Amino acid sequence: MKTYNLIYACMAMLIVIGCSKTDSDSLGEKEKEEEKNIQSDYTLLVNNNGMLEATLLNLEDNGLALSGKESKFSSVSQPTLSYENDQVLTMYHKKSDCSGEITVYDFKDDTSEAYEVFTDLGACSLTAKAVSRKGNTIYIAYELHVSPSAEDDEFYVRALDVSVAAPTYVDITLDKRPLQLAFAHNRLFVLTLDEEVTDEYAISVVDSSSNTEIYDTLVGFDVRRMFTGPDDNIIIGYDDLHSTINSTTFEIKYTNYGSGKEPNFTGSSSLHFDSSGKMYYEMTPTDYSEFPVIPAVYDFEENLTVMYAFENFITETQLKFEYEIEKTTMVSYDEENNVLLIGYKKKTGDDKGGLLRLNPAPKPQVLNNIDVDGIPTTIFIK
């Protein structure tokens, strides 16, 4: 088993102090010459009083600013379920006890499509549990409640083919309660719970070509999260370790963190990967920061967690009066500019937030900040 190393922001703080405004002009000029500043457009999604709204931002030579354009993304209520991949956001909204709507918004070309689901089931009661998408196929895991007793619930994954004008679907039967979905190597991985026999979590694997289950295995107790990680393999997160399932051979490898070295990514509302496989997320820092949630970056290859405790690279005056940060709500990465994008909720106002652009470690330094109406949830970069 591997043990993860941990770097926290007090190490980075010393470097920030060395690069403060009191440094020599020559050092400042050298850094300006080396700094990237590729013009970019951001679409920032925010939760504003229960509505999901889009705020367009421009990165120009003079900094970060609100765009004069209006987004084509229509304001909608917060989705029941959502899935983000490759600049595409897939959302499920419940319409009634037995109907719903899937909306797929492509931020690359600002287009959207909507599809009704479950209308074929008539008068019924169901609970959608997870949504995922691969190409023209949308997957929805759901429970069908056929009686008041939960013991009689039926479990399915619906594979909805939207490549044709009139979408078609196949319902894949499961023998355990579905919880989460992840896609890798042309296979759908379903995290389930075996309530009847073992009370353990399990992984069911569905072949996407035949829509049939090809593999099933128990994965123990206290599973917190499942997602597709680097190298198109499946990560299963627990409190003090994670396992990696090879999506081709189904071989499982375990990684222990060690006490006090947990990356704590299982509770993050979203996970973002760069091209090298580093993962950007919100983290509960335990003893390393006074803030309840801070930005973090986890490197699977190097087995390294970098924590960005705000108080170690932002002055107390900025924290209290300029940014007014309460907690981190979103972390992403502008790879072209090598800049962290950190969304946060402000202490003043339930629906007030902001976005920081930050130089990453080893020299964390705030480049820009902008206040926004709403709490940032995710960002798309053009």
mmCIF file of C-alpha atoms in Angstrom:
data_model
loop_
_atom_site.group_PDB
_atom_site.id
_atom_site.type_symbol
_atom_site.label_atom_id
_atom_site.label_comp_id
_atom_site.label_asym_id
_atom_site.label_seq_id
_atom_site.Cartn_x
_atom_site.Cartn_y
_atom_site.Cartn_z
ATOM 1 C CA MET A 1 0.000 0.000 0.000
ATOM 2 C CA LYS A 2 1.153 3.522 -0.783
ATOM 3 C CA THR A 3 1.076 6.356 1.720
ATOM 4 C CA TYR A 4 0.310 9.895 0.597
ATOM 5 C CA ASN A 5 2.532 12.844 1.407
ATOM 6 C CA LEU A 6 0.896 16.091 2.473
ATOM 7 C CA ILE A 7 1.929 19.693 1.822
ATOM 8 C CA TYR A 8 -0.065 22.476 3.411
ATOM 9 C CA ALA A 9 -0.025 26.181 2.741
ATOM 10 C CA CYS A 10 2.325 27.386 5.508
ATOM 11 C CA MET A 11 5.101 26.061 3.324
ATOM 12 C CA ALA A 12 3.784 28.138 0.451
ATOM 13 C CA MET A 13 3.305 31.165 2.722
ATOM 14 C CA LEU A 14 7.033 31.700 3.059
ATOM 15 C CA ILE A 15 7.336 31.939 -0.714
ATOM 16 C CA VAL A 16 4.439 34.385 -0.946
ATOM 17 C CA ILE A 17 6.081 36.670 1.603
ATOM 18 C CA GLY A 18 9.237 36.592 -0.495
ATOM 19 C CA CYS A 19 7.236 37.718 -3.513
ATOM 20 C CA SER A 20 5.201 40.443 -1.826
ATOM 21 C CA LYS A 21 4.919 44.061 -3.019
ATOM 22 C CA THR A 22 7.855 45.016 -0.802
ATOM 23 C CA ASP A 23 10.254 43.020 -3.005
ATOM 24 C CA SER A 24 12.634 44.739 -5.377
ATOM 25 C CA ASP A 25 11.308 46.171 -8.634
ATOM 26 C CA SER A 26 13.652 43.951 -10.613
ATOM 27 C CA LEU A 27 12.086 40.811 -9.173
ATOM 28 C CA GLY A 28 8.610 42.139 -9.929
ATOM 29 C CA GLU A 29 9.540 42.937 -13.515
ATOM 30 C CA LYS A 30 11.045 39.461 -13.985
ATOM 31 C CA GLU A 31 7.850 37.806 -12.779
ATOM 32 C CA LYS A 32 5.720 39.981 -15.063
ATOM 33 C CA GLU A 33 7.800 38.882 -18.033
ATOM 34 C CA GLU A 34 7.321 35.218 -17.128
ATOM 35 C CA GLU A 35 3.611 35.468 -16.314
ATOM 36 C CA LYS A 36 1.156 34.104 -18.846
ATOM 37 C CA ASN A 37 -1.904 36.200 -19.615
ATOM 38 C CA ILE A 38 -3.816 34.476 -22.392
ATOM 39 C CA GLN A 39 -7.167 36.121 -22.964
ATOM 40 C CA SER A 40 -9.949 33.782 -21.844
ATOM 41 C CA ASP A 41 -13.698 33.755 -21.475
ATOM 42 C CA TYR A 42 -15.274 32.152 -18.419
ATOM 43 C CA THR A 43 -18.854 31.049 -17.878
ATOM 44 C CA LEU A 44 -19.374 30.919 -14.128
ATOM 45 C CA LEU A 45 -22.457 29.096 -12.873
ATOM 46 C CA VAL A 46 -23.821 30.381 -9.577
ATOM 47 C CA ASN A 47 -26.564 29.377 -7.177
ATOM 48 C CA ASN A 48 -28.599 32.540 -6.718
ATOM 49 C CA ASN A 49 -31.504 32.085 -4.323
ATOM 50 C CA GLY A 50 -32.088 28.498 -5.474
ATOM 51 C CA MET A 51 -31.695 29.259 -9.180
ATOM 52 C CA LEU A 52 -28.765 28.151 -11.326
ATOM 53 C CA GLU A 53 -27.591 31.175 -13.312
ATOM 54 C CA ALA A 54 -24.704 31.929 -15.675
ATOM 55 C CA THR A 55 -22.333 34.873 -15.277
ATOM 56 C CA LEU A 56 -20.016 35.628 -18.211
ATOM 57 C CA LEU A 57 -16.529 36.872 -17.334
ATOM 58 C CA ASN A 58 -13.697 38.081 -19.549
ATOM 59 C CA LEU A 59 -10.008 37.808 -18.787
ATOM 60 C CA GLU A 60 -8.256 40.685 -20.513
ATOM 61 C CA ASP A 61 -5.027 42.610 -20.087
ATOM 62 C CA ASN A 62 -6.553 44.774 -17.361
ATOM 63 C CA GLY A 63 -7.855 41.845 -15.332
ATOM 64 C CA LEU A 64 -11.102 39.982 -14.685
ATOM 65 C CA ALA A 65 -14.355 41.723 -15.598
ATOM 66 C CA LEU A 66 -18.025 41.071 -16.207
ATOM 67 C CA SER A 67 -18.758 40.512 -19.876
ATOM 68 C CA GLY A 68 -21.119 42.804 -21.739
ATOM 69 C CA LYS A 69 -22.695 39.758 -23.394
ATOM 70 C CA GLU A 70 -25.585 37.668 -22.127
ATOM 71 C CA SER A 71 -25.228 33.928 -21.742
ATOM 72 C CA LYS A 72 -27.492 31.629 -23.731
ATOM 73 C CA PHE A 73 -27.722 29.448 -20.642
ATOM 74 C CA SER A 74 -31.230 29.950 -19.293
ATOM 75 C CA SER A 75 -31.699 30.367 -15.556
ATOM 76 C CA VAL A 76 -33.163 27.176 -14.081
ATOM 77 C CA SER A 77 -33.933 25.820 -10.640
ATOM 78 C CA GLN A 78 -31.139 23.828 -9.028
ATOM 79 C CA PRO A 79 -31.164 20.376 -10.672
ATOM 80 C CA THR A 80 -31.971 17.265 -8.682
ATOM 81 C CA LEU A 81 -28.928 15.586 -10.264
ATOM 82 C CA SER A 82 -26.134 16.830 -12.492
ATOM 83 C CA TYR A 83 -23.054 15.559 -14.297
ATOM 84 C CA GLU A 84 -20.244 17.589 -15.856
ATOM 85 C CA ASN A 85 -17.769 16.313 -18.437
ATOM 86 C CA ASP A 86 -15.842 17.813 -21.351
ATOM 87 C CA GLN A 87 -17.497 21.255 -21.151
ATOM 88 C CA VAL A 88 -20.958 19.684 -21.154
ATOM 89 C CA LEU A 89 -23.397 19.913 -18.242
ATOM 90 C CA THR A 90 -26.127 17.264 -17.955
ATOM 91 C CA MET A 91 -28.968 18.086 -15.547
ATOM 92 C CA TYR A 92 -31.973 16.137 -14.310
ATOM 93 C CA HIS A 93 -35.034 17.974 -13.001
ATOM 94 C CA LYS A 94 -37.863 16.071 -11.372
ATOM 95 C CA LYS A 95 -41.228 17.103 -12.818
ATOM 96 C CA SER A 96 -43.610 14.828 -10.916
ATOM 97 C CA ASP A 97 -43.636 11.555 -8.943
ATOM 98 C CA CYS A 98 -42.910 9.697 -12.168
ATOM 99 C CA SER A 99 -41.555 12.098 -14.765
ATOM 100 C CA GLY A 100 -38.503 14.207 -15.268
ATOM 101 C CA GLU A 101 -36.506 16.188 -17.772
ATOM 102 C CA ILE A 102 -32.896 15.869 -18.850
ATOM 103 C CA THR A 103 -31.194 19.009 -20.149
ATOM 104 C CA VAL A 104 -27.797 18.798 -21.832
ATOM 105 C CA TYR A 105 -25.985 22.130 -22.230
ATOM 106 C CA ASP A 106 -22.802 22.275 -24.303
ATOM 107 C CA PHE A 107 -20.726 25.286 -23.245
ATOM 108 C CA LYS A 108 -18.314 24.879 -26.151
ATOM 109 C CA ASP A 109 -20.900 25.982 -28.701
ATOM 110 C CA ASP A 110 -23.633 27.351 -26.397
ATOM 111 C CA THR A 111 -26.305 24.849 -27.402
ATOM 112 C CA SER A 112 -28.785 22.861 -25.352
ATOM 113 C CA GLU A 113 -31.198 19.968 -25.778
ATOM 114 C CA ALA A 114 -33.958 18.766 -23.452
ATOM 115 C CA TYR A 115 -35.484 15.287 -23.189
ATOM 116 C CA GLU A 116 -38.462 14.032 -21.199
ATOM 117 C CA VAL A 117 -37.862 10.816 -19.253
ATOM 118 C CA PHE A 118 -40.006 8.231 -17.464
ATOM 119 C CA THR A 119 -43.260 9.321 -19.122
ATOM 120 C CA ASP A 120 -43.679 5.726 -20.318
ATOM 121 C CA LEU A 121 -44.112 4.468 -16.746
ATOM 122 C CA GLY A 122 -47.481 6.129 -16.266
ATOM 123 C CA ALA A 123 -48.740 6.705 -12.723
ATOM 124 C CA CYS A 124 -45.946 5.567 -10.447
ATOM 125 C CA SER A 125 -43.413 6.725 -7.910
ATOM 126 C CA LEU A 126 -39.673 6.727 -8.501
ATOM 127 C CA THR A 127 -36.517 8.335 -7.249
ATOM 128 C CA ALA A 128 -33.696 9.189 -9.649
ATOM 129 C CA LYS A 129 -30.373 8.516 -7.908
ATOM 130 C CA ALA A 130 -27.589 9.449 -10.344
ATOM 131 C CA VAL A 131 -27.034 10.684 -13.892
ATOM 132 C CA SER A 132 -24.098 10.297 -16.270
ATOM 133 C CA ARG A 133 -23.451 10.785 -19.983
ATOM 134 C CA LYS A 134 -21.147 9.338 -22.626
ATOM 135 C CA GLY A 135 -21.490 10.649 -26.161
ATOM 136 C CA ASN A 136 -25.103 10.345 -27.249
ATOM 137 C CA THR A 137 -26.129 8.090 -24.363
ATOM 138 C CA ILE A 138 -27.458 9.421 -21.069
ATOM 139 C CA TYR A 139 -27.603 7.067 -18.092
ATOM 140 C CA ILE A 140 -30.058 7.541 -15.222
ATOM 141 C CA ALA A 141 -30.023 5.234 -12.189
ATOM 142 C CA TYR A 142 -33.374 5.070 -10.427
ATOM 143 C CA GLU A 143 -35.505 3.257 -7.857
ATOM 144 C CA LEU A 144 -39.061 2.296 -8.721
ATOM 145 C CA HIS A 145 -41.312 2.260 -5.665
ATOM 146 C CA VAL A 146 -43.965 -0.372 -6.325
ATOM 147 C CA SER A 147 -45.345 -0.492 -2.751
ATOM 148 C CA PRO A 148 -45.025 1.464 0.506
ATOM 149 C CA SER A 149 -42.331 -0.961 1.640
ATOM 150 C CA ALA A 150 -38.756 -0.157 0.581
ATOM 151 C CA GLU A 151 -38.120 -3.909 0.462
ATOM 152 C CA ASP A 152 -40.237 -4.092 -2.702
ATOM 153 C CA ASP A 153 -38.333 -1.364 -4.574
ATOM 154 C CA GLU A 154 -37.052 -2.241 -8.031
ATOM 155 C CA PHE A 155 -33.719 -0.935 -9.296
ATOM 156 C CA TYR A 156 -32.724 0.102 -12.817
ATOM 157 C CA VAL A 157 -30.371 2.109 -14.949
ATOM 158 C CA ARG A 158 -32.031 3.668 -17.974
ATOM 159 C CA ALA A 159 -29.762 4.093 -21.007
ATOM 160 C CA LEU A 160 -31.274 6.865 -23.128
ATOM 161 C CA ASP A 161 -30.011 7.089 -26.717
ATOM 162 C CA VAL A 162 -30.430 10.696 -27.917
ATOM 163 C CA SER A 163 -28.654 10.280 -31.253
ATOM 164 C CA VAL A 164 -31.996 10.008 -33.081
ATOM 165 C CA ALA A 165 -34.874 12.439 -33.401
ATOM 166 C CA ALA A 166 -37.097 10.301 -31.187
ATOM 167 C CA PRO A 167 -34.788 9.095 -28.357
ATOM 168 C CA THR A 168 -34.935 5.417 -27.466
ATOM 169 C CA TYR A 169 -34.100 3.746 -24.175
ATOM 170 C CA VAL A 170 -33.186 0.455 -22.532
ATOM 171 C CA ASP A 171 -33.807 -0.287 -18.845
ATOM 172 C CA ILE A 172 -31.023 -2.341 -17.258
ATOM 173 C CA THR A 173 -32.167 -4.301 -14.206
ATOM 174 C CA LEU A 174 -30.038 -4.225 -11.051
ATOM 175 C CA ASP A 175 -30.340 -6.461 -7.993
ATOM 176 C CA LYS A 176 -29.017 -3.844 -5.553
ATOM 177 C CA ARG A 177 -29.944 -0.248 -4.764
ATOM 178 C CA PRO A 178 -28.037 2.158 -7.093
ATOM 179 C CA LEU A 179 -26.255 5.170 -5.618
ATOM 180 C CA GLN A 180 -23.698 6.615 -8.038
ATOM 181 C CA LEU A 181 -22.538 6.255 -11.661
ATOM 182 C CA ALA A 182 -19.168 6.550 -13.404
ATOM 183 C CA PHE A 183 -18.101 5.744 -16.964
ATOM 184 C CA ALA A 184 -14.734 4.321 -18.078
ATOM 185 C CA HIS A 185 -13.410 2.152 -20.914
ATOM 186 C CA ASN A 186 -16.841 1.914 -22.604
ATOM 187 C CA ARG A 187 -18.295 0.533 -19.390
ATOM 188 C CA LEU A 188 -20.759 1.984 -16.916
ATOM 189 C CA PHE A 189 -19.798 1.453 -13.278
ATOM 190 C CA VAL A 190 -22.683 1.531 -10.791
ATOM 191 C CA LEU A 191 -22.058 1.943 -7.077
ATOM 192 C CA THR A 192 -24.782 -0.036 -5.297
ATOM 193 C CA LEU A 193 -25.739 -1.109 -1.790
ATOM 194 C CA ASP A 194 -26.460 -4.753 -0.958
ATOM 195 C CA GLU A 195 -29.245 -4.287 1.596
ATOM 196 C CA GLU A 196 -30.592 -7.825 1.544
ATOM 197 C CA VAL A 197 -27.499 -9.892 2.400
ATOM 198 C CA THR A 198 -24.323 -8.125 3.461
ATOM 199 C CA ASP A 199 -25.068 -4.369 3.919
ATOM 200 C CA GLU A 200 -21.877 -3.850 1.922
ATOM 201 C CA TYR A 201 -21.390 -1.566 -1.034
ATOM 202 C CA ALA A 202 -20.827 -3.174 -4.420
ATOM 203 C CA ILE A 203 -19.799 -2.270 -7.947
ATOM 204 C CA SER A 204 -21.876 -3.463 -10.880
ATOM 205 C CA VAL A 205 -20.345 -3.055 -14.331
ATOM 206 C CA VAL A 206 -22.502 -2.669 -17.434
ATOM 207 C CA ASP A 207 -21.162 -3.089 -20.964
ATOM 208 C CA SER A 208 -22.270 -0.013 -22.920
ATOM 209 C CA SER A 209 -22.512 -1.877 -26.244
ATOM 210 C CA SER A 210 -24.898 -4.601 -25.061
ATOM 211 C CA ASN A 211 -26.404 -2.798 -22.025
ATOM 212 C CA THR A 212 -25.890 -5.938 -19.964
ATOM 213 C CA GLU A 213 -24.206 -6.436 -16.608
ATOM 214 C CA ILE A 214 -20.828 -8.141 -17.019
ATOM 215 C CA TYR A 215 -19.283 -7.929 -13.545
ATOM 216 C CA ASP A 216 -20.245 -7.445 -9.913
ATOM 217 C CA THR A 217 -18.151 -7.322 -6.755
ATOM 218 C CA LEU A 218 -18.474 -6.194 -3.151
ATOM 219 C CA VAL A 219 -16.228 -3.292 -2.134
ATOM 220 C CA GLY A 220 -16.726 -3.138 1.632
ATOM 221 C CA PHE A 221 -18.352 -0.727 4.046
ATOM 222 C CA ASP A 222 -18.244 3.065 4.444
ATOM 223 C CA VAL A 223 -17.814 3.935 0.765
ATOM 224 C CA ARG A 224 -18.175 7.702 0.378
ATOM 225 C CA ARG A 225 -17.748 8.320 -3.333
ATOM 226 C CA MET A 226 -17.041 6.786 -6.733
ATOM 227 C CA PHE A 227 -15.780 8.627 -9.825
ATOM 228 C CA THR A 228 -13.669 8.252 -12.951
ATOM 229 C CA GLY A 229 -10.078 9.148 -12.224
ATOM 230 C CA PRO A 230 -6.858 9.500 -14.219
ATOM 231 C CA ASP A 231 -6.030 6.862 -16.852
ATOM 232 C CA ASP A 232 -9.755 6.124 -17.256
ATOM 233 C CA ASN A 233 -9.879 4.032 -14.095
ATOM 234 C CA ILE A 234 -12.452 4.094 -11.296
ATOM 235 C CA ILE A 235 -11.696 5.624 -7.892
ATOM 236 C CA ILE A 236 -13.639 4.549 -4.793
ATOM 237 C CA GLY A 237 -13.155 6.884 -1.859
ATOM 238 C CA TYR A 238 -13.351 5.966 1.829
ATOM 239 C CA ASP A 239 -12.463 8.059 4.875
ATOM 240 C CA ASP A 240 -8.862 6.888 5.292
ATOM 241 C CA LEU A 241 -8.046 5.282 1.938
ATOM 242 C CA HIS A 242 -9.122 4.961 -1.658
ATOM 243 C CA SER A 243 -9.115 2.073 -4.083
ATOM 244 C CA THR A 244 -8.456 2.146 -7.812
ATOM 245 C CA ILE A 245 -10.342 -0.278 -10.050
ATOM 246 C CA ASN A 246 -8.711 -1.030 -13.377
ATOM 247 C CA SER A 247 -11.590 -0.450 -15.796
ATOM 248 C CA THR A 248 -10.278 -3.152 -18.145
ATOM 249 C CA THR A 249 -9.213 -5.997 -15.838
ATOM 250 C CA PHE A 250 -11.215 -5.022 -12.712
ATOM 251 C CA GLU A 251 -8.065 -5.437 -10.607
ATOM 252 C CA ILE A 252 -8.321 -3.382 -7.396
ATOM 253 C CA LYS A 253 -5.401 -1.564 -5.753
ATOM 254 C CA TYR A 254 -5.637 0.113 -2.339
ATOM 255 C CA THR A 255 -3.951 3.273 -1.094
ATOM 256 C CA ASN A 256 -3.816 4.100 2.625
ATOM 257 C CA TYR A 257 -3.275 7.748 3.597
ATOM 258 C CA GLY A 258 -2.073 7.494 7.154
ATOM 259 C CA SER A 259 -3.524 9.389 10.097
ATOM 260 C CA GLY A 260 -3.646 13.151 9.486
ATOM 261 C CA LYS A 261 -2.745 12.812 5.799
ATOM 262 C CA GLU A 262 -6.213 12.240 4.344
ATOM 263 C CA PRO A 263 -6.884 14.289 1.173
ATOM 264 C CA ASN A 264 -10.581 14.534 2.151
ATOM 265 C CA PHE A 265 -11.920 14.753 -1.395
ATOM 266 C CA THR A 266 -14.988 12.558 -0.910
ATOM 267 C CA GLY A 267 -17.149 15.438 0.322
ATOM 268 C CA SER A 268 -16.302 17.845 -2.494
ATOM 269 C CA SER A 269 -19.303 18.994 -4.510
ATOM 270 C CA SER A 270 -17.304 18.772 -7.744
ATOM 271 C CA LEU A 271 -14.004 17.381 -8.988
ATOM 272 C CA HIS A 272 -11.973 18.856 -11.839
ATOM 273 C CA PHE A 273 -8.996 17.197 -13.540
ATOM 274 C CA ASP A 274 -6.278 18.803 -15.634
ATOM 275 C CA SER A 275 -4.481 17.094 -18.512
ATOM 276 C CA SER A 276 -1.811 15.664 -16.192
ATOM 277 C CA GLY A 277 -4.355 13.983 -13.908
ATOM 278 C CA LYS A 278 -4.195 16.435 -10.999
ATOM 279 C CA MET A 279 -7.529 16.846 -9.245
ATOM 280 C CA TYR A 280 -8.903 20.201 -8.050
ATOM 281 C CA TYR A 281 -11.555 20.192 -5.342
ATOM 282 C CA GLU A 282 -12.943 21.722 -2.135
ATOM 283 C CA MET A 283 -11.499 20.235 1.033
ATOM 284 C CA THR A 284 -12.392 20.161 4.721
ATOM 285 C CA PRO A 285 -8.968 21.065 6.141
ATOM 286 C CA THR A 286 -9.358 19.723 9.713
ATOM 287 C CA ASP A 287 -6.509 21.304 11.716
ATOM 288 C CA TYR A 288 -4.719 23.080 8.866
ATOM 289 C CA SER A 289 -6.957 26.133 8.482
ATOM 290 C CA GLU A 290 -9.548 28.156 10.379
ATOM 291 C CA PHE A 291 -11.766 28.087 7.268
ATOM 292 C CA PRO A 292 -14.316 25.234 7.076
ATOM 293 C CA VAL A 293 -13.632 24.533 3.381
ATOM 294 C CA ILE A 294 -10.502 25.467 1.418
ATOM 295 C CA PRO A 295 -9.113 24.757 -2.096
ATOM 296 C CA ALA A 296 -6.924 21.699 -2.587
ATOM 297 C CA VAL A 297 -5.117 19.884 -5.374
ATOM 298 C CA TYR A 298 -4.446 16.165 -5.340
ATOM 299 C CA ASP A 299 -1.836 14.543 -7.572
ATOM 300 C CA PHE A 300 -2.560 10.827 -8.023
ATOM 301 C CA GLU A 301 0.762 10.150 -9.749
ATOM 302 C CA GLU A 302 2.935 11.880 -7.146
ATOM 303 C CA ASN A 303 0.715 10.888 -4.207
ATOM 304 C CA LEU A 304 0.649 14.500 -3.042
ATOM 305 C CA THR A 305 -2.004 16.815 -1.612
ATOM 306 C CA VAL A 306 -1.492 20.581 -1.719
ATOM 307 C CA MET A 307 -3.808 22.553 0.585
ATOM 308 C CA TYR A 308 -4.400 26.270 0.059
ATOM 309 C CA ALA A 309 -5.240 27.679 3.491
ATOM 310 C CA PHE A 310 -6.347 31.253 2.742
ATOM 311 C CA GLU A 311 -4.785 32.784 5.866
ATOM 312 C CA ASN A 312 -1.336 31.666 4.732
ATOM 313 C CA PHE A 313 -1.199 33.660 1.496
ATOM 314 C CA ILE A 314 -3.887 36.375 1.849
ATOM 315 C CA THR A 315 -3.586 39.165 4.399
ATOM 316 C CA GLU A 316 -6.026 39.396 7.292
ATOM 317 C CA THR A 317 -7.253 42.768 6.015
ATOM 318 C CA GLN A 318 -8.020 41.327 2.575
ATOM 319 C CA LEU A 319 -9.796 38.321 4.076
ATOM 320 C CA LYS A 320 -11.977 40.405 6.395
ATOM 321 C CA PHE A 321 -12.733 43.519 4.334
ATOM 322 C CA GLU A 322 -11.926 42.936 0.653
ATOM 323 C CA TYR A 323 -12.842 39.323 -0.115
ATOM 324 C CA GLU A 324 -14.913 38.473 2.998
ATOM 325 C CA ILE A 325 -14.422 34.745 2.369
ATOM 326 C CA GLU A 326 -16.585 32.359 4.379
ATOM 327 C CA LYS A 327 -15.772 29.112 2.580
ATOM 328 C CA THR A 328 -14.697 27.623 -0.748
ATOM 329 C CA THR A 329 -17.531 26.437 -2.986
ATOM 330 C CA MET A 330 -15.723 25.559 -6.238
ATOM 331 C CA VAL A 331 -12.184 24.874 -7.465
ATOM 332 C CA SER A 332 -11.049 24.591 -11.074
ATOM 333 C CA TYR A 333 -7.966 25.265 -13.188
ATOM 334 C CA ASP A 334 -7.230 27.482 -16.187
ATOM 335 C CA GLU A 335 -4.571 25.346 -17.828
ATOM 336 C CA GLU A 336 -3.663 27.840 -20.550
ATOM 337 C CA ASN A 337 -2.763 30.454 -17.946
ATOM 338 C CA ASN A 338 -1.637 28.040 -15.174
ATOM 339 C CA VAL A 339 -4.070 29.651 -12.749
ATOM 340 C CA LEU A 340 -6.336 28.238 -10.033
ATOM 341 C CA LEU A 341 -9.963 29.384 -10.171
ATOM 342 C CA ILE A 342 -11.501 29.487 -6.706
ATOM 343 C CA GLY A 343 -15.161 30.258 -6.139
ATOM 344 C CA TYR A 344 -16.245 31.212 -2.647
ATOM 345 C CA LYS A 345 -19.206 32.272 -0.551
ATOM 346 C CA LYS A 346 -18.985 35.597 1.228
ATOM 347 C CA LYS A 347 -19.748 36.086 4.905
ATOM 348 C CA THR A 348 -22.022 39.012 4.053
ATOM 349 C CA GLY A 349 -25.228 37.881 2.367
ATOM 350 C CA ASP A 350 -26.636 34.424 1.706
ATOM 351 C CA ASP A 351 -26.277 34.794 -2.074
ATOM 352 C CA LYS A 352 -23.061 36.774 -2.380
ATOM 353 C CA GLY A 353 -19.885 35.222 -3.655
ATOM 354 C CA GLY A 354 -16.687 35.820 -5.552
ATOM 355 C CA LEU A 355 -14.080 34.297 -7.845
ATOM 356 C CA LEU A 356 -10.338 34.366 -7.195
ATOM 357 C CA ARG A 357 -7.666 33.730 -9.809
ATOM 358 C CA LEU A 358 -4.586 32.428 -8.024
ATOM 359 C CA ASN A 359 -1.042 31.526 -8.965
ATOM 360 C CA PRO A 360 -0.587 27.903 -7.785
ATOM 361 C CA ALA A 361 2.087 26.612 -5.403
ATOM 362 C CA PRO A 362 4.961 27.039 -4.876
ATOM 363 C CA LYS A 363 4.150 30.773 -5.238
ATOM 364 C CA PRO A 364 0.448 31.176 -4.425
ATOM 365 C CA GLN A 365 -0.594 34.765 -5.073
ATOM 366 C CA VAL A 366 -3.970 36.315 -5.854
ATOM 367 C CA LEU A 367 -3.982 37.732 -9.387
ATOM 368 C CA ASN A 368 -7.596 38.891 -9.683
ATOM 369 C CA ASN A 369 -10.829 38.818 -7.759
ATOM 370 C CA ILE A 370 -14.363 39.647 -8.788
ATOM 371 C CA ASP A 371 -17.539 39.788 -6.721
ATOM 372 C CA VAL A 372 -20.632 38.053 -8.132
ATOM 373 C CA ASP A 373 -24.292 37.729 -7.264
ATOM 374 C CA GLY A 374 -24.795 34.108 -6.265
ATOM 375 C CA ILE A 375 -22.586 31.326 -4.931
ATOM 376 C CA PRO A 376 -20.168 29.868 -7.550
ATOM 377 C CA THR A 377 -20.761 26.174 -8.280
ATOM 378 C CA THR A 378 -18.747 25.446 -11.435
ATOM 379 C CA ILE A 379 -16.918 27.227 -14.238
ATOM 380 C CA PHE A 380 -16.402 26.599 -17.955
ATOM 381 C CA ILE A 381 -13.442 28.046 -19.867
ATOM 382 C CA LYS A 382 -13.229 29.033 -23.532
#
